[in-house]
PDB file of C-alpha atoms in Angstrom:
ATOM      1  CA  UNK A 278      37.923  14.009  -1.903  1.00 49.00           C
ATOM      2  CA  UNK A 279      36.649  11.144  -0.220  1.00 48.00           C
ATOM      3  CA  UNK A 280      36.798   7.373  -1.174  1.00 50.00           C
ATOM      4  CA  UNK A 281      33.340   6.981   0.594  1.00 49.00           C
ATOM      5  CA  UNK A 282      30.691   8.752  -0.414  1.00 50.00           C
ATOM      6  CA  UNK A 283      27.741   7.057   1.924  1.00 53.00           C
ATOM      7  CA  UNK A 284      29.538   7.278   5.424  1.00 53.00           C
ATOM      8  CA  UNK A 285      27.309   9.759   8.135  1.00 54.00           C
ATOM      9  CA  UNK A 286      29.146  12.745   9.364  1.00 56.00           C
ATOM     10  CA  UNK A 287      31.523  12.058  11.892  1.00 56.00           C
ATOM     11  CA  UNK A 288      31.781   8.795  10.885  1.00 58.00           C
ATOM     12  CA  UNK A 289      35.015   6.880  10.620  1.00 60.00           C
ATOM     13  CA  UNK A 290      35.950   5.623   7.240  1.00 66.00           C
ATOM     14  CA  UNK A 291      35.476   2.051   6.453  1.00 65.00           C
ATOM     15  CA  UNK A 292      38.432   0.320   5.667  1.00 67.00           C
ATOM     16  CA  UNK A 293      37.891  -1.321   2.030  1.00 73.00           C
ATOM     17  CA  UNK A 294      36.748  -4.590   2.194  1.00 70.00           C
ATOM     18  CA  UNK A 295      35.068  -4.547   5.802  1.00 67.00           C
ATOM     19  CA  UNK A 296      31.243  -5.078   6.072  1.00 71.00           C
ATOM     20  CA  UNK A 297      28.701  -2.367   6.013  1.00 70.00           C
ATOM     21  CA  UNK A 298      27.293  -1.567   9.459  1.00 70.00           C
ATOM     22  CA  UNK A 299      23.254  -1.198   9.157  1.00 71.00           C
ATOM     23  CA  UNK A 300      22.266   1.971  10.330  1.00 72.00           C
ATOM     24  CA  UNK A 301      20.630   1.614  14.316  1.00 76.00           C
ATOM     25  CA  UNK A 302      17.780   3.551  14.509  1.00 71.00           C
ATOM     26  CA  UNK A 303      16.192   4.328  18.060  1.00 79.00           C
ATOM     27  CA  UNK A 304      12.207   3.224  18.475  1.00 81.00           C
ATOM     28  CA  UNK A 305      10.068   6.695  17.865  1.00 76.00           C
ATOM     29  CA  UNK A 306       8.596   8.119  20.679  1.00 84.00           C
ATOM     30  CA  UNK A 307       6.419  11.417  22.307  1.00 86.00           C
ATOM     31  CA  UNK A 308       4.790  12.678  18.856  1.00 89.00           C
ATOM     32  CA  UNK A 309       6.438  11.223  16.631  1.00 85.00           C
ATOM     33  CA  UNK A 310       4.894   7.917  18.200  1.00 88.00           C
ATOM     34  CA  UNK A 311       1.200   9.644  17.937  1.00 90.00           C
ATOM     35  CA  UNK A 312       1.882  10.329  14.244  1.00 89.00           C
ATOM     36  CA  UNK A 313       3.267   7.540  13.457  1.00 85.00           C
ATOM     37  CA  UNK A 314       0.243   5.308  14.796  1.00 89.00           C
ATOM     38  CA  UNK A 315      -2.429   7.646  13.796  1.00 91.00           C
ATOM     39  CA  UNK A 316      -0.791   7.285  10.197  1.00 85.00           C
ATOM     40  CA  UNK A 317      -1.250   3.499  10.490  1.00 85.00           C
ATOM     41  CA  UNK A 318      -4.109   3.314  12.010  1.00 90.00           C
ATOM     42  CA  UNK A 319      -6.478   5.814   9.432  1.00 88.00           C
ATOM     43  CA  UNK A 320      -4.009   3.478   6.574  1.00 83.00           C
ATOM     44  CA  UNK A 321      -5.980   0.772   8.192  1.00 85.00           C
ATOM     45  CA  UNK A 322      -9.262   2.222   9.006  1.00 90.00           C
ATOM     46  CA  UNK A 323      -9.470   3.347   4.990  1.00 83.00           C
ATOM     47  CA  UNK A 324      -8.631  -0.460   3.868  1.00 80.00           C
ATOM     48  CA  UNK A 325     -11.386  -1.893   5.839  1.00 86.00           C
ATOM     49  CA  UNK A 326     -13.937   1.264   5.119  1.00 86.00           C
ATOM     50  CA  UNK A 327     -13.107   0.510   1.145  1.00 80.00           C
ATOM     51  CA  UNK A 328     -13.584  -3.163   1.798  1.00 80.00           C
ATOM     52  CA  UNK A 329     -17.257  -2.844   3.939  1.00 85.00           C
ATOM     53  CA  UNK A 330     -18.094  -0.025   1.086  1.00 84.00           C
ATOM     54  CA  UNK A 331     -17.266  -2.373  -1.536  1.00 81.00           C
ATOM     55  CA  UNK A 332     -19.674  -5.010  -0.050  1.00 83.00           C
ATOM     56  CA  UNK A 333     -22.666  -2.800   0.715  1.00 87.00           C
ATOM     57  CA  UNK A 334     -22.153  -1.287  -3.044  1.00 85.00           C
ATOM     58  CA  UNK A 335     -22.459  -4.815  -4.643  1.00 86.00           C
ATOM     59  CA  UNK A 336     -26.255  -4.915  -5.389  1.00 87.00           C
ATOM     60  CA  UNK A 337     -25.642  -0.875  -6.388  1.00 87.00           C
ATOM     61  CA  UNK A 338     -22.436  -1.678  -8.479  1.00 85.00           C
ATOM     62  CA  UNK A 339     -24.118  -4.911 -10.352  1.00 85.00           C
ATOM     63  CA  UNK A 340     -27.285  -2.999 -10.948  1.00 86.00           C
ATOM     64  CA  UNK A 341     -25.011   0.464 -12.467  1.00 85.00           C
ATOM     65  CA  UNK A 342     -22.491  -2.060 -14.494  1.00 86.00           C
ATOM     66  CA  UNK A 343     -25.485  -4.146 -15.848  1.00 87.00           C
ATOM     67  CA  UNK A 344     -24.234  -7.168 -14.412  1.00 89.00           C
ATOM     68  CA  UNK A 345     -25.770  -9.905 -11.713  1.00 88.00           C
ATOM     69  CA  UNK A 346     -25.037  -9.749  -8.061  1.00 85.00           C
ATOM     70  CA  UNK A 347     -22.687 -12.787  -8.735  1.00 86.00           C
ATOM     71  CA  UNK A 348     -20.760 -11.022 -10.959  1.00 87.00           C
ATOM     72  CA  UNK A 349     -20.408  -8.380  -8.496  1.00 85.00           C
ATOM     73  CA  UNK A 350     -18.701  -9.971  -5.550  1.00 86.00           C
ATOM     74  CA  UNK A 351     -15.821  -9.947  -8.075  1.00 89.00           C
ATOM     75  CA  UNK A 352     -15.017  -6.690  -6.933  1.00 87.00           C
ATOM     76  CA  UNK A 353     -14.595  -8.094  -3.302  1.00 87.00           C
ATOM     77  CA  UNK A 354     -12.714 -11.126  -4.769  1.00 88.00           C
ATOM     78  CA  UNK A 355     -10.254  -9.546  -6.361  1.00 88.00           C
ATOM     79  CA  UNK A 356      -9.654  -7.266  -3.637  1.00 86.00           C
ATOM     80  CA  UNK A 357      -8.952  -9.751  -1.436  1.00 86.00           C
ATOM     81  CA  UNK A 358      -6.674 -11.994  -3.499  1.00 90.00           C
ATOM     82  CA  UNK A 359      -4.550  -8.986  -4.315  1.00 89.00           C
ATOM     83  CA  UNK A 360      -4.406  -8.617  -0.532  1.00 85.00           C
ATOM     84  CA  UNK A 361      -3.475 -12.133   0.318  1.00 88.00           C
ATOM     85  CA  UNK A 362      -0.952 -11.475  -2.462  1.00 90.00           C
ATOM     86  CA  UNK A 363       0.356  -8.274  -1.627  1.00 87.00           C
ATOM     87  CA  UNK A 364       0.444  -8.558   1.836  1.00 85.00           C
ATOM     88  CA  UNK A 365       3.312 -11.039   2.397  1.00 88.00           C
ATOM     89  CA  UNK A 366       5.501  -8.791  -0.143  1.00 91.00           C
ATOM     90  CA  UNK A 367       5.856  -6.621   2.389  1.00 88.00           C
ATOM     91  CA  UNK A 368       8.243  -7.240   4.084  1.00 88.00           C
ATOM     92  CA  UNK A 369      10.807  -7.732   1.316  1.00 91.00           C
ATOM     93  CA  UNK A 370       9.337  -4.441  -0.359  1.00 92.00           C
ATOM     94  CA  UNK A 371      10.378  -2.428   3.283  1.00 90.00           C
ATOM     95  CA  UNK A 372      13.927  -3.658   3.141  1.00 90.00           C
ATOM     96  CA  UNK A 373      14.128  -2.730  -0.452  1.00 91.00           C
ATOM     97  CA  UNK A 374      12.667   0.514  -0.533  1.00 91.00           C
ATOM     98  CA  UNK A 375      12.168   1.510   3.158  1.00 89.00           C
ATOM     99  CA  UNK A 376       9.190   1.801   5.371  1.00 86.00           C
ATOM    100  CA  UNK A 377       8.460   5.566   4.691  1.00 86.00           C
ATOM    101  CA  UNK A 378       8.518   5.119   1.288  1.00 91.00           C
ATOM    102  CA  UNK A 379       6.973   2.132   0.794  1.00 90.00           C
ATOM    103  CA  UNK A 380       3.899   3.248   2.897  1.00 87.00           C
ATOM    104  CA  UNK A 381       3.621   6.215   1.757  1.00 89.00           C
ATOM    105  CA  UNK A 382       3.784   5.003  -2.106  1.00 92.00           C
ATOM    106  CA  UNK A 383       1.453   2.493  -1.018  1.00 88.00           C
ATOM    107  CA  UNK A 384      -1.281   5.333   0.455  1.00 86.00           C
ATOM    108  CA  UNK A 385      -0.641   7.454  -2.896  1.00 92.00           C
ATOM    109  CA  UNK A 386      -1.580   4.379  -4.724  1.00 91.00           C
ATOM    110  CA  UNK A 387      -4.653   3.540  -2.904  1.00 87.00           C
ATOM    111  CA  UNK A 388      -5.863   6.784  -3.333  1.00 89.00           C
ATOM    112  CA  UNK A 389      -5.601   7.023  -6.971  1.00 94.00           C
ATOM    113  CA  UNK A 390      -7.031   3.579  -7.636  1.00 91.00           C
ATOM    114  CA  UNK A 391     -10.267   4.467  -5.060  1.00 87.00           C
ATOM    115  CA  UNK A 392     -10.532   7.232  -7.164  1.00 91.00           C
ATOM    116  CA  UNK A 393      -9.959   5.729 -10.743  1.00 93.00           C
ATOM    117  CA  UNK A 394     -12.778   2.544  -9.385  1.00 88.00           C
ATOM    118  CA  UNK A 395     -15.226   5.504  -9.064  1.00 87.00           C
ATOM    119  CA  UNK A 396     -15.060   5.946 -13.023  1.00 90.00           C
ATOM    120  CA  UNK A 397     -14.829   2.323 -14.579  1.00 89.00           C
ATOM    121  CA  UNK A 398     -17.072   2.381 -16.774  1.00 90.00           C
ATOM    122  CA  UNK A 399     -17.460  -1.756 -16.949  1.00 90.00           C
ATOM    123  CA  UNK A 400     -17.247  -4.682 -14.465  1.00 90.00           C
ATOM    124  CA  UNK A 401     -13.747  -5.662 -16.355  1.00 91.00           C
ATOM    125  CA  UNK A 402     -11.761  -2.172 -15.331  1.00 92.00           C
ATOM    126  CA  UNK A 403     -13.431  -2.085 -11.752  1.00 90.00           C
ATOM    127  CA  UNK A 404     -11.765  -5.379 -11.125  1.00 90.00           C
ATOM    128  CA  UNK A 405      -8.801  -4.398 -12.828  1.00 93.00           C
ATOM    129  CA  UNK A 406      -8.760  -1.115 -10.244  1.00 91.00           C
ATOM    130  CA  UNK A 407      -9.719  -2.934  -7.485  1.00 89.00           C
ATOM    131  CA  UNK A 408      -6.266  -5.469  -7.919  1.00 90.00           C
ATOM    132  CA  UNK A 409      -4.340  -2.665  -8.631  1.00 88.00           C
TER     133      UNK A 409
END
């Protein structure tokens, strides 16, 4: 059995000790280029569509939640603090978990809170969905 478990096929064994060599990966290209930017781009076409949704919505949302239009653009607040929060995470986040997984997580998650901000029930959990 081997002593190394995580070398690649064909690989030569590490000596103990010596540093780990990052794994090179070539830049995508043909279609797996086109997928990979239409994936980012509809990622980023359904942040800003939830964002100018959320503003439109705010006389709808304070008038359904029984609160005043002030109280409203708390939605859009707290969307965009978590964003100004979240945002320069990422970077850490992609070396920690990888890109794939990280985005991909990250669409899941937007999903599910969209959907779960379509059933609060009171200005307190829309927020709460919204930052999530």
């Amino acid at each position: 059995m081997s002593t190394s478990s995580t070398a690649a096929p064909g690989a030569a064994p590490r000596a103990p000790g010596a540093p780990v060599q990052p794994l090179r990966l070539s830049p995508l290209h043909g279609p797996a280029l086109l997928l990979g930017t239409m994936a980012l781009s509809l990622a980023t076409f359904m942040n800003v569509l939830d964002s100018s949704i959320a503003n439109v919505a705010i006389p709808a949302i304070s008038g359904d939640l029984g609160v005043s239009p002030t109280q409203g653009t708390w939605v859009i607040t707290s969307f965009g603090v978590a964003n100004a929060i979240s945002v320069p995470l990422t970077g850490w986040l992609t070396q920690r978990f990888g890109a794939v997984r990280l985005f991909t997580v990250s669409v899941l998650l937007f999903v599910l809170t969209s959907w779960l901000c379509g059933f609060a029930t009171s200005l307190e959990m829309l927020v709460f969905f919204r930052v999530l």
